[in-house]
Tab-separated table of C-alpha atoms in Angstrom:
chain	number	residue	atom	x	y	z
T	1	MET	CA	-12.254	-26.556	-8.691
T	2	GLU	CA	-11.569	-28.773	-11.315
T	3	ASP	CA	-8.505	-29.609	-12.800
T	4	GLU	CA	-9.350	-27.509	-16.287
T	5	ALA	CA	-9.965	-24.665	-14.566
T	6	LEU	CA	-7.110	-25.071	-12.489
T	7	LEU	CA	-5.590	-24.792	-15.525
T	8	ALA	CA	-7.314	-22.062	-17.378
T	9	ALA	CA	-7.123	-20.507	-13.690
T	10	PHE	CA	-2.956	-21.085	-13.772
T	11	ALA	CA	-2.075	-19.596	-16.644
T	12	SER	CA	-4.217	-16.316	-17.217
T	13	ALA	CA	-2.627	-15.586	-13.728
T	14	GLY	CA	-2.137	-11.399	-13.126
T	15	ASP	CA	-2.308	-9.571	-16.260
T	16	GLY	CA	-0.392	-6.874	-14.241
T	17	SER	CA	3.244	-6.686	-12.707
T	18	VAL	CA	4.837	-9.872	-11.706
T	19	ARG	CA	4.687	-9.032	-8.312
T	20	GLU	CA	0.636	-9.625	-8.977
T	21	LEU	CA	1.350	-12.534	-11.712
T	22	GLU	CA	3.348	-14.752	-8.929
T	23	ALA	CA	0.713	-13.254	-5.624
T	24	GLU	CA	-2.555	-14.875	-8.325
T	25	ARG	CA	-0.318	-17.621	-9.162
T	26	ARG	CA	0.268	-19.142	-6.001
T	27	ARG	CA	-3.192	-18.747	-4.866
T	28	THR	CA	-4.417	-20.990	-7.542
T	29	PHE	CA	-1.132	-23.033	-6.618
T	30	ARG	CA	-2.522	-23.443	-2.892
T	31	ALA	CA	-5.827	-24.440	-4.441
T	32	VAL	CA	-3.552	-27.662	-6.898
T	33	VAL	CA	-1.612	-28.771	-3.408
T	34	GLU	CA	-4.665	-28.945	-0.899
T	35	ARG	CA	-7.033	-30.774	-3.259
T	36	TYR	CA	-4.390	-33.582	-4.122
T	37	GLN	CA	-2.154	-33.601	-0.799
T	38	ASP	CA	-3.541	-35.864	0.844
T	39	ASN	CA	-3.648	-38.793	-2.547
T	40	VAL	CA	0.888	-36.887	-3.344
T	41	PHE	CA	0.991	-37.640	0.221
T	42	ARG	CA	-0.558	-41.515	0.072
T	43	LEU	CA	1.132	-42.673	-2.551
T	44	ALA	CA	4.608	-41.859	-0.752
T	45	PHE	CA	3.822	-43.103	1.916
T	46	HIS	CA	3.378	-46.532	0.236
T	47	LEU	CA	6.081	-46.253	-1.620
T	48	THR	CA	8.661	-45.286	0.765
T	49	GLY	CA	7.464	-46.472	3.749
T	50	SER	CA	8.336	-43.565	6.344
T	51	ALA	CA	6.040	-40.885	7.028
T	52	GLU	CA	8.542	-38.725	6.899
T	53	GLU	CA	9.988	-39.251	3.441
T	54	ALA	CA	6.174	-38.788	2.139
T	55	GLU	CA	6.168	-35.375	3.390
T	56	ASP	CA	9.541	-34.850	1.964
T	57	ILE	CA	8.816	-36.280	-1.252
T	58	ALA	CA	5.424	-34.979	-1.451
T	59	GLN	CA	6.670	-31.025	-0.761
T	60	GLU	CA	9.360	-31.403	-3.231
T	61	THR	CA	6.963	-32.751	-6.121
T	62	PHE	CA	4.350	-30.007	-5.730
T	63	VAL	CA	7.496	-27.827	-5.450
T	64	ALA	CA	8.972	-29.476	-9.159
T	65	ALA	CA	5.286	-28.841	-10.001
T	66	TYR	CA	5.096	-25.905	-9.875
T	67	GLY	CA	7.526	-24.793	-11.920
T	68	THR	CA	6.051	-26.619	-15.159
T	69	LEU	CA	1.567	-26.307	-14.210
T	70	GLY	CA	1.696	-23.535	-16.303
T	71	LYS	CA	2.849	-25.057	-19.491
T	72	LEU	CA	-0.076	-28.392	-19.455
T	73	ARG	CA	-1.677	-28.984	-22.399
T	74	PRO	CA	-5.376	-28.260	-21.607
T	75	GLY	CA	-7.359	-31.165	-20.962
T	76	SER	CA	-3.711	-32.783	-19.183
T	77	SER	CA	-4.883	-34.969	-15.580
T	78	ILE	CA	-3.667	-33.318	-12.952
T	79	GLU	CA	-3.412	-36.199	-10.358
T	80	ALA	CA	-1.647	-38.423	-13.145
T	81	TRP	CA	1.056	-35.738	-13.940
T	82	LEU	CA	1.466	-35.240	-10.162
T	83	THR	CA	1.890	-38.831	-10.089
T	84	SER	CA	4.215	-38.890	-12.245
T	85	ILE	CA	6.582	-36.719	-11.109
T	86	ALA	CA	5.566	-38.176	-7.092
T	87	VAL	CA	6.656	-41.439	-7.991
T	88	ASN	CA	10.061	-40.044	-9.912
T	89	ARG	CA	11.266	-38.680	-7.072
T	90	ALA	CA	10.229	-41.452	-4.685
T	91	ARG	CA	12.213	-43.637	-7.106
T	92	ASP	CA	15.086	-41.833	-6.957
T	93	PHE	CA	14.943	-42.197	-3.148
T	94	LEU	CA	14.400	-45.432	-3.416
T	95	LYS	CA	17.702	-45.844	-5.185
T	96	SER	CA	19.442	-43.820	-3.173
T	97	HIS	CA	18.407	-46.411	-0.308
T	98	ARG	CA	18.328	-49.525	-1.797
T	99	HIS	CA	19.820	-52.301	1.035
T	100	ALA	CA	20.449	-56.099	1.173
T	101	LYS	CA	17.362	-56.427	2.018
T	102	THR	CA	15.387	-56.395	-1.671
T	103	GLU	CA	17.841	-59.578	-2.289
T	104	VAL	CA	15.489	-62.072	-0.329
T	105	VAL	CA	12.645	-62.866	-2.442
T	106	ALA	CA	12.920	-64.865	-5.317
T	107	PRO	CA	10.270	-63.630	-7.543
T	108	ASP	CA	10.030	-67.222	-8.943
T	109	GLU	CA	9.198	-69.954	-5.982
T	110	MET	CA	6.492	-70.164	-4.633
T	111	PRO	CA	4.656	-71.452	-1.625
T	112	GLN	CA	5.254	-74.067	0.573
T	113	GLN	CA	1.984	-76.193	1.072
T	114	ALA	CA	2.402	-76.188	4.645
T	115	ASP	CA	2.390	-71.974	4.701
T	116	ARG	CA	-0.444	-71.820	2.220
T	117	ASP	CA	-2.358	-74.029	4.391
T	118	ARG	CA	-1.877	-71.545	7.621
T	119	ASN	CA	-5.137	-69.335	8.455
T	120	PRO	CA	-3.451	-65.641	8.621
T	121	GLU	CA	-5.718	-64.308	10.657
T	122	GLU	CA	-4.444	-66.728	13.205
T	123	VAL	CA	-1.556	-66.012	13.458
T	124	ALA	CA	-1.557	-61.963	13.638
T	125	SER	CA	-3.476	-59.563	14.658
T	126	GLU	CA	-4.579	-56.623	11.849
T	127	GLY	CA	-2.534	-54.431	13.098
T	128	GLN	CA	0.372	-57.160	12.681
T	129	ARG	CA	-0.296	-58.007	9.228
T	130	GLU	CA	-0.996	-54.378	8.009
T	131	GLN	CA	2.927	-54.183	9.783
T	132	LEU	CA	3.981	-57.001	7.745
T	133	LEU	CA	2.312	-56.018	4.736
T	134	ARG	CA	4.112	-52.217	4.334
T	135	GLU	CA	7.631	-54.587	5.836
T	136	ALA	CA	6.982	-57.167	2.266
T	137	ILE	CA	6.542	-54.144	0.255
T	138	GLU	CA	9.345	-52.123	1.755
T	139	HIS	CA	11.774	-55.562	0.495
T	140	LEU	CA	10.768	-55.162	-2.584
T	141	PRO	CA	13.095	-53.777	-5.694
T	142	PRO	CA	12.081	-50.284	-6.384
T	143	ALA	CA	10.414	-51.146	-10.219
T	144	TYR	CA	8.446	-53.699	-8.705
T	145	ARG	CA	6.906	-51.956	-5.698
T	146	THR	CA	6.149	-48.903	-7.856
T	147	VAL	CA	3.798	-50.957	-10.020
T	148	VAL	CA	2.879	-52.879	-7.405
T	149	VAL	CA	1.743	-50.442	-5.077
T	150	LEU	CA	0.542	-48.000	-8.299
T	151	ARG	CA	-1.717	-51.469	-9.393
T	152	ASP	CA	-2.975	-52.541	-6.046
T	153	ILE	CA	-2.989	-49.864	-3.458
T	154	GLU	CA	-3.498	-47.286	-5.460
T	155	ASP	CA	-5.734	-49.053	-7.772
T	156	LYS	CA	-4.569	-48.175	-10.954
T	157	SER	CA	-5.465	-50.050	-14.111
T	158	TYR	CA	-3.278	-50.573	-16.426
T	159	GLU	CA	-3.439	-47.362	-19.390
T	160	GLU	CA	-3.025	-45.110	-15.846
T	161	ILE	CA	0.389	-46.414	-14.563
T	162	ARG	CA	1.422	-46.804	-18.239
T	163	GLU	CA	1.379	-42.521	-18.207
T	164	VAL	CA	3.351	-42.372	-14.714
T	165	LEU	CA	5.855	-45.518	-16.287
T	166	PRO	CA	6.643	-45.700	-19.758
T	167	LEU	CA	6.724	-49.844	-19.860
T	168	PRO	CA	5.799	-51.696	-22.341
T	169	LEU	CA	2.286	-53.006	-21.226
T	170	THR	CA	3.484	-57.008	-20.683
T	171	THR	CA	6.676	-55.521	-19.086
T	172	LEU	CA	4.570	-54.052	-16.382
T	173	LYS	CA	1.885	-56.478	-15.959
T	174	MET	CA	4.704	-59.290	-15.668
T	175	ARG	CA	6.383	-56.662	-13.127
T	176	VAL	CA	2.663	-57.174	-11.669
T	177	ILE	CA	2.832	-60.745	-10.933
T	178	ARG	CA	5.548	-60.952	-9.926
T	179	GLY	CA	5.870	-58.487	-7.942
T	180	ARG	CA	2.519	-60.053	-5.956
T	181	LEU	CA	4.762	-63.669	-6.191
T	182	MET	CA	8.023	-61.892	-4.630
T	183	LEU	CA	4.992	-60.091	-1.769
T	184	ARG	CA	3.143	-64.072	-0.730
T	185	LYS	CA	7.037	-64.799	-0.617
T	186	TYR	CA	7.710	-63.244	2.486
T	187	LEU	CA	4.225	-63.216	3.839
T	188	GLU	CA	3.508	-66.904	3.553
T	189	GLY	CA	6.533	-66.376	5.831
T	190	ARG	CA	5.834	-64.636	7.950
T	191	LEU	CA	2.029	-64.837	8.337
W	1	MET	CA	3.242	-71.325	-16.211
W	2	ARG	CA	4.266	-67.573	-17.190
W	3	ALA	CA	1.407	-68.290	-19.422
W	4	MET	CA	-0.882	-69.476	-16.048
W	5	ASN	CA	0.573	-66.463	-14.563
W	6	GLU	CA	-0.844	-64.276	-16.481
W	7	LEU	CA	-4.048	-66.262	-16.490
W	8	MET	CA	-3.869	-65.541	-12.838
W	9	ARG	CA	-3.844	-61.871	-13.548
W	10	GLN	CA	-5.691	-61.505	-15.735
W	11	ALA	CA	-7.988	-63.333	-13.306
W	12	VAL	CA	-6.904	-61.400	-9.927
W	13	ASP	CA	-7.778	-58.741	-12.048
W	14	GLY	CA	-11.011	-59.080	-13.014
W	15	GLU	CA	-9.843	-59.017	-16.683
W	16	LEU	CA	-11.771	-62.484	-16.938
W	17	SER	CA	-15.145	-63.449	-18.606
W	18	GLU	CA	-17.090	-65.327	-15.384
W	19	THR	CA	-16.617	-68.804	-17.751
W	20	GLU	CA	-13.515	-67.755	-18.300
W	21	ALA	CA	-13.141	-67.487	-14.449
W	22	ALA	CA	-14.768	-71.171	-13.456
W	23	GLU	CA	-12.759	-72.935	-15.584
W	24	LEU	CA	-10.066	-71.968	-13.883
W	25	LEU	CA	-11.189	-72.598	-10.669
W	26	ARG	CA	-11.822	-76.400	-11.817
W	27	ASP	CA	-8.278	-77.091	-11.001
W	28	THR	CA	-8.034	-77.015	-7.395
W	29	SER	CA	-4.702	-76.065	-6.715
W	30	LEU	CA	-4.801	-73.029	-9.271
W	31	ALA	CA	-8.375	-71.589	-8.141
W	32	ASP	CA	-6.030	-71.952	-4.044
W	33	GLU	CA	-3.171	-69.597	-5.616
W	34	LEU	CA	-6.097	-67.338	-6.928
W	35	HIS	CA	-7.988	-67.409	-4.396
W	36	LYS	CA	-4.556	-66.267	-2.228
W	37	THR	CA	-3.838	-64.097	-4.606
W	38	ALA	CA	-6.885	-62.539	-4.616
W	39	GLU	CA	-6.817	-61.979	-1.009
W	40	LEU	CA	-3.086	-60.416	-1.261
W	41	ARG	CA	-4.544	-58.290	-3.616
W	42	ALA	CA	-8.089	-56.899	-1.391
W	43	ALA	CA	-5.078	-56.594	1.871
W	44	LEU	CA	-2.688	-53.847	-0.288
W	45	ARG	CA	-5.646	-52.080	-0.962
W	46	GLY	CA	-7.182	-51.869	2.755
W	47	LEU	CA	-3.824	-50.452	3.443
W	48	SER	CA	-4.165	-47.854	5.348
W	49	ALA	CA	-2.016	-44.434	5.278
W	50	PRO	CA	-1.372	-42.082	7.651
W	51	LYS	CA	-2.732	-38.657	6.631
W	52	VAL	CA	-0.829	-35.412	5.722
W	53	ARG	CA	0.175	-33.431	8.577
W	54	PRO	CA	-1.604	-29.488	9.260
W	55	GLY	CA	0.095	-26.922	7.225
W	56	PHE	CA	1.176	-28.659	4.373
W	57	SER	CA	0.238	-26.306	2.003
W	58	ALA	CA	1.867	-23.645	3.206
W	59	ARG	CA	5.372	-25.901	4.061
W	60	VAL	CA	5.222	-26.436	0.429
W	61	LEU	CA	4.291	-22.355	-0.606
W	62	ALA	CA	7.102	-21.364	1.555
W	63	ARG	CA	9.568	-23.961	-0.491
W	64	LEU	CA	8.429	-22.335	-4.351
W	65	PRO	CA	11.401	-19.688	-5.523
W	66	ALA	CA	10.066	-16.486	-5.620
W	67	LYS	CA	9.731	-15.340	-8.851
W	68	ARG	CA	11.791	-11.518	-9.724
W	69	SER	CA	11.620	-9.258	-12.296
W	70	LEU	CA	14.511	-9.168	-14.483
W	71	PHE	CA	15.780	-6.589	-12.519
W	72	GLU	CA	15.451	-8.210	-9.241
W	73	ARG	CA	17.585	-11.320	-11.434
W	74	VAL	CA	20.087	-8.637	-12.238
W	75	PHE	CA	20.689	-6.887	-9.847
W	76	GLU	CA	21.013	-9.865	-7.184
W	77	ALA	CA	23.735	-11.402	-10.100
W	78	LEU	CA	25.567	-7.815	-10.169
W	79	ALA	CA	25.241	-8.169	-6.016
W	80	THR	CA	26.468	-11.657	-5.108
W	81	PRO	CA	29.757	-13.486	-4.976
W	82	ARG	CA	30.817	-15.290	-7.336
W	83	PHE	CA	33.531	-16.869	-4.549
W	84	THR	CA	34.845	-16.522	-1.683
W	85	LEU	CA	38.191	-15.142	0.908
W	86	ARG	CA	38.864	-17.525	3.955
W	87	PHE	CA	41.919	-16.531	6.239
W	88	SER	CA	44.432	-18.345	8.033
W	89	ALA	CA	46.446	-16.536	10.209
W	90	GLY	CA	49.689	-17.410	7.424
W	91	THR	CA	47.590	-16.516	4.335
W	92	LEU	CA	47.011	-12.840	5.818
W	93	THR	CA	50.429	-12.636	6.452
W	94	ALA	CA	50.776	-13.595	3.039
W	95	ALA	CA	48.910	-11.482	1.670
W	96	CYS	CA	48.772	-8.222	3.935
W	97	ALA	CA	52.856	-8.761	1.947
W	98	GLY	CA	51.168	-9.608	-1.283
W	99	LEU	CA	49.245	-5.944	-0.633
W	100	ALA	CA	52.476	-3.951	0.047
W	101	VAL	CA	53.243	-4.768	-3.600
W	102	ILE	CA	50.879	-4.028	-4.926
W	103	ALA	CA	51.000	-0.055	-2.936
W	104	LEU	CA	54.158	-0.074	-3.641
W	105	THR	CA	54.064	0.047	-7.293
W	106	LEU	CA	50.821	1.800	-7.506
W	107	PRO	CA	52.293	5.295	-8.694
W	108	ARG	CA	53.158	3.080	-11.586
W	109	ALA	CA	50.963	0.647	-12.226
W	110	SER	CA	47.242	1.790	-11.700
W	111	ALA	CA	47.004	5.504	-10.470
W	112	PRO	CA	44.708	7.177	-12.640
W	113	ALA	CA	47.774	8.480	-16.012
W	114	GLN	CA	45.831	12.041	-15.255
W	115	GLN	CA	47.785	11.908	-11.901
W	116	ILE	CA	50.734	11.322	-13.267
W	117	GLN	CA	50.371	13.214	-16.348
W	118	MET	CA	50.017	15.946	-14.091
W	119	ALA	CA	52.583	15.754	-11.652
W	120	GLN	CA	55.019	15.133	-15.299
W	121	ALA	CA	54.629	18.054	-16.606
W	122	VAL	CA	54.851	20.429	-12.968
W	123	GLN	CA	57.781	18.244	-12.389
W	124	THR	CA	56.208	18.311	-8.664
W	125	PRO	CA	56.963	15.184	-6.071
W	126	ALA	CA	53.929	12.937	-6.846
W	127	THR	CA	52.581	10.634	-3.675
W	128	LEU	CA	54.044	9.274	-0.652
W	129	ILE	CA	52.743	5.279	0.749
W	130	PRO	CA	53.084	3.273	3.265
W	131	ALA	CA	54.928	0.361	3.036
W	132	ALA	CA	53.892	-2.114	5.627
W	133	TYR	CA	51.972	-0.808	8.567
W	134	ALA	CA	52.910	-2.555	11.936
W	135	PRO	CA	49.980	-1.024	14.138
W	136	SER	CA	51.838	-2.484	17.574
W	137	SER	CA	54.902	-0.355	16.585
W	138	ASP	CA	56.547	2.657	17.741
W	139	GLU	CA	57.847	3.080	13.859
W	140	VAL	CA	56.606	3.136	10.563
W	141	PRO	CA	58.233	2.222	7.995
W	142	VAL	CA	56.473	5.329	5.036
W	143	ARG	CA	57.948	4.800	1.195
W	144	PHE	CA	57.987	8.681	-0.467
W	145	VAL	CA	57.680	8.041	-4.288
W	146	VAL	CA	57.922	10.840	-6.480
W	147	VAL	CA	57.859	11.907	-10.346
W	148	GLN	CA	60.946	13.836	-11.204
W	149	PRO	CA	61.757	13.348	-15.073
W	150	ASP	CA	64.065	16.139	-15.581
W	151	ALA	CA	65.286	15.694	-11.916
W	152	LYS	CA	68.648	14.894	-11.339
W	153	ASP	CA	67.946	14.889	-7.727
W	154	VAL	CA	65.042	13.828	-5.145
W	155	ALA	CA	65.962	15.519	-1.288
W	156	LEU	CA	62.897	14.617	1.248
W	157	ALA	CA	63.323	17.261	3.648
W	158	GLY	CA	60.341	17.540	7.335
W	159	ASP	CA	60.099	17.776	10.349
W	160	PHE	CA	61.338	14.512	10.969
W	161	ASN	CA	64.847	15.144	9.756
W	162	GLY	CA	64.937	19.160	11.321
W	163	TRP	CA	63.575	20.158	7.352
W	164	LYS	CA	67.797	19.369	6.769
W	165	THR	CA	67.656	18.901	2.359
W	166	ASN	CA	70.963	16.523	1.707
W	167	ALA	CA	70.240	13.867	4.771
W	168	LEU	CA	67.559	11.657	2.472
W	169	HIS	CA	67.701	10.960	-1.307
W	170	LEU	CA	65.543	9.505	-3.385
W	171	THR	CA	67.266	7.256	-5.467
W	172	PRO	CA	65.514	6.665	-9.519
W	173	ALA	CA	63.203	3.481	-9.505
W	174	ALA	CA	63.547	1.182	-12.342
W	175	GLU	CA	60.450	3.108	-13.931
W	176	PRO	CA	62.561	6.035	-15.205
W	177	GLY	CA	61.455	8.904	-13.926
W	178	LEU	CA	60.709	7.663	-11.103
W	179	TRP	CA	62.850	8.454	-6.997
W	180	THR	CA	61.439	6.364	-3.407
W	181	VAL	CA	62.853	6.423	-0.656
W	182	THR	CA	61.795	4.538	2.255
W	183	VAL	CA	62.059	5.766	6.018
W	184	LYS	CA	60.643	4.790	9.435
W	185	LEU	CA	59.262	7.443	11.294
W	186	PRO	CA	57.556	7.889	14.232
W	187	ARG	CA	54.218	7.834	15.242
W	188	GLY	CA	52.106	11.274	14.569
W	189	HIS	CA	52.123	14.732	12.781
W	190	HIS	CA	54.705	14.898	10.369
W	191	ARG	CA	55.333	17.792	7.640
W	192	TYR	CA	57.639	17.657	4.752
W	193	MET	CA	58.763	18.132	1.370
W	194	PHE	CA	60.713	17.143	-1.866
W	195	VAL	CA	63.850	19.067	-2.550
W	196	VAL	CA	64.322	19.020	-6.522
W	197	ASP	CA	68.375	18.940	-7.467
W	198	GLY	CA	69.412	20.730	-3.901
W	199	LYS	CA	67.045	23.882	-4.857
W	200	ARG	CA	63.818	24.215	-5.110
W	201	TRP	CA	60.860	23.121	-3.258
W	202	GLU	CA	57.969	20.666	-4.434
W	203	THR	CA	55.456	19.781	-2.372
W	204	ASP	CA	53.379	16.913	-2.626
W	205	PRO	CA	50.336	16.620	-4.105
W	206	LEU	CA	49.116	13.571	-4.055
W	207	ALA	CA	48.883	14.173	0.196
W	208	GLU	CA	45.817	14.052	1.809
W	209	GLU	CA	46.482	16.730	3.981
W	210	HIS	CA	48.378	20.092	3.145
W	211	HIS	CA	49.399	23.089	5.505
W	212	ARG	CA	51.024	26.587	4.387
W	213	ASP	CA	54.187	27.035	6.066
W	214	GLY	CA	54.484	31.144	5.478
W	215	PHE	CA	56.789	30.992	2.525
W	216	GLY	CA	54.843	30.891	-0.255
W	217	HIS	CA	54.834	27.824	-0.088
W	218	GLU	CA	52.440	24.385	1.224
W	219	ASN	CA	54.140	21.324	3.264
W	220	ALA	CA	52.527	17.945	3.106
W	221	VAL	CA	51.002	16.766	6.208
W	222	LEU	CA	51.488	12.969	7.140
W	223	ASP	CA	49.615	11.593	9.804
W	224	LEU	CA	50.939	7.991	10.452
């Protein structure tokens, strides 16, 4: 069932009693959850670096979405809307769990030539490399982490990101640039 | 530097034409930077993530708030306590003392007006209330209260004092017409009556139980 059909089904669910309406809405909403649960969970995982936190955030995202799903305009993207909720939930989580590690990387410092010349494949296996990438992402300040995850991991376009994060386009692009530089700085000292 | 970073971003994000990208790559240092950033982006795009655990949708549905009818919401609002009392030994003692005070003032402050007026109209002794209660004690203090606005004297007579009409006298309370006396009585079954002005026997209409006395009256009964 496409987004349009799901929204229409949810909005028109049940013409009978309150209980019938609720039961029908829940059936439709289950279809929404099962369609988007992997996307929302994956996004939450990349933002938090924790499967446990990702499960909580993904659950909270859908619970919050349930209350307002019927108010979405026809033609709205359910995925963008869920992404927006998940990003906000994850950002709240990151703010409450911010630690000193986020201050380590200086965005304006370029990598050293000696580090650049090293071949990552010589230093770390693929698994270790992935682990280092996750560490690097976790070290990004939340504002940079969000845009890097959305742009480079989730492969969202800048316009799609702006639907989630209402930022000026130049600010958004600058955060992507700086976020990438921070990641490179962190990784090139370790690979 | 800022312009160069933006140019590199455009290149990594695929926003440059082939000609523009080729021009950028002529600078070997820039080409190296571009290569590193592009490599990073490719690695990020290839990052794996665990799958959501089975039963996720059921767990979400279990967390959804139940939609209730207006009647159910109103009923819950009325039935939900707004505060909780917690008692320690000290506060429990204080609460009992407070309840005793309330009980003592009940005939004046809380008794239904109709009952008070009825007692006054027939000039009948009104009530009997245990003033305090000690479960482990053999004797229980009991406060007798009666409304007799026209009486000059009110006495308490019962099986606990040999039905003497002149042994236990009630005293006027601050409230006009109200007479009271507190006595300690042994636990058990007691019968009693009020004696107004030394000659008129009046039962307690608010007693929980009455027994006929064989002389045309009904004794009030008190079980302690």
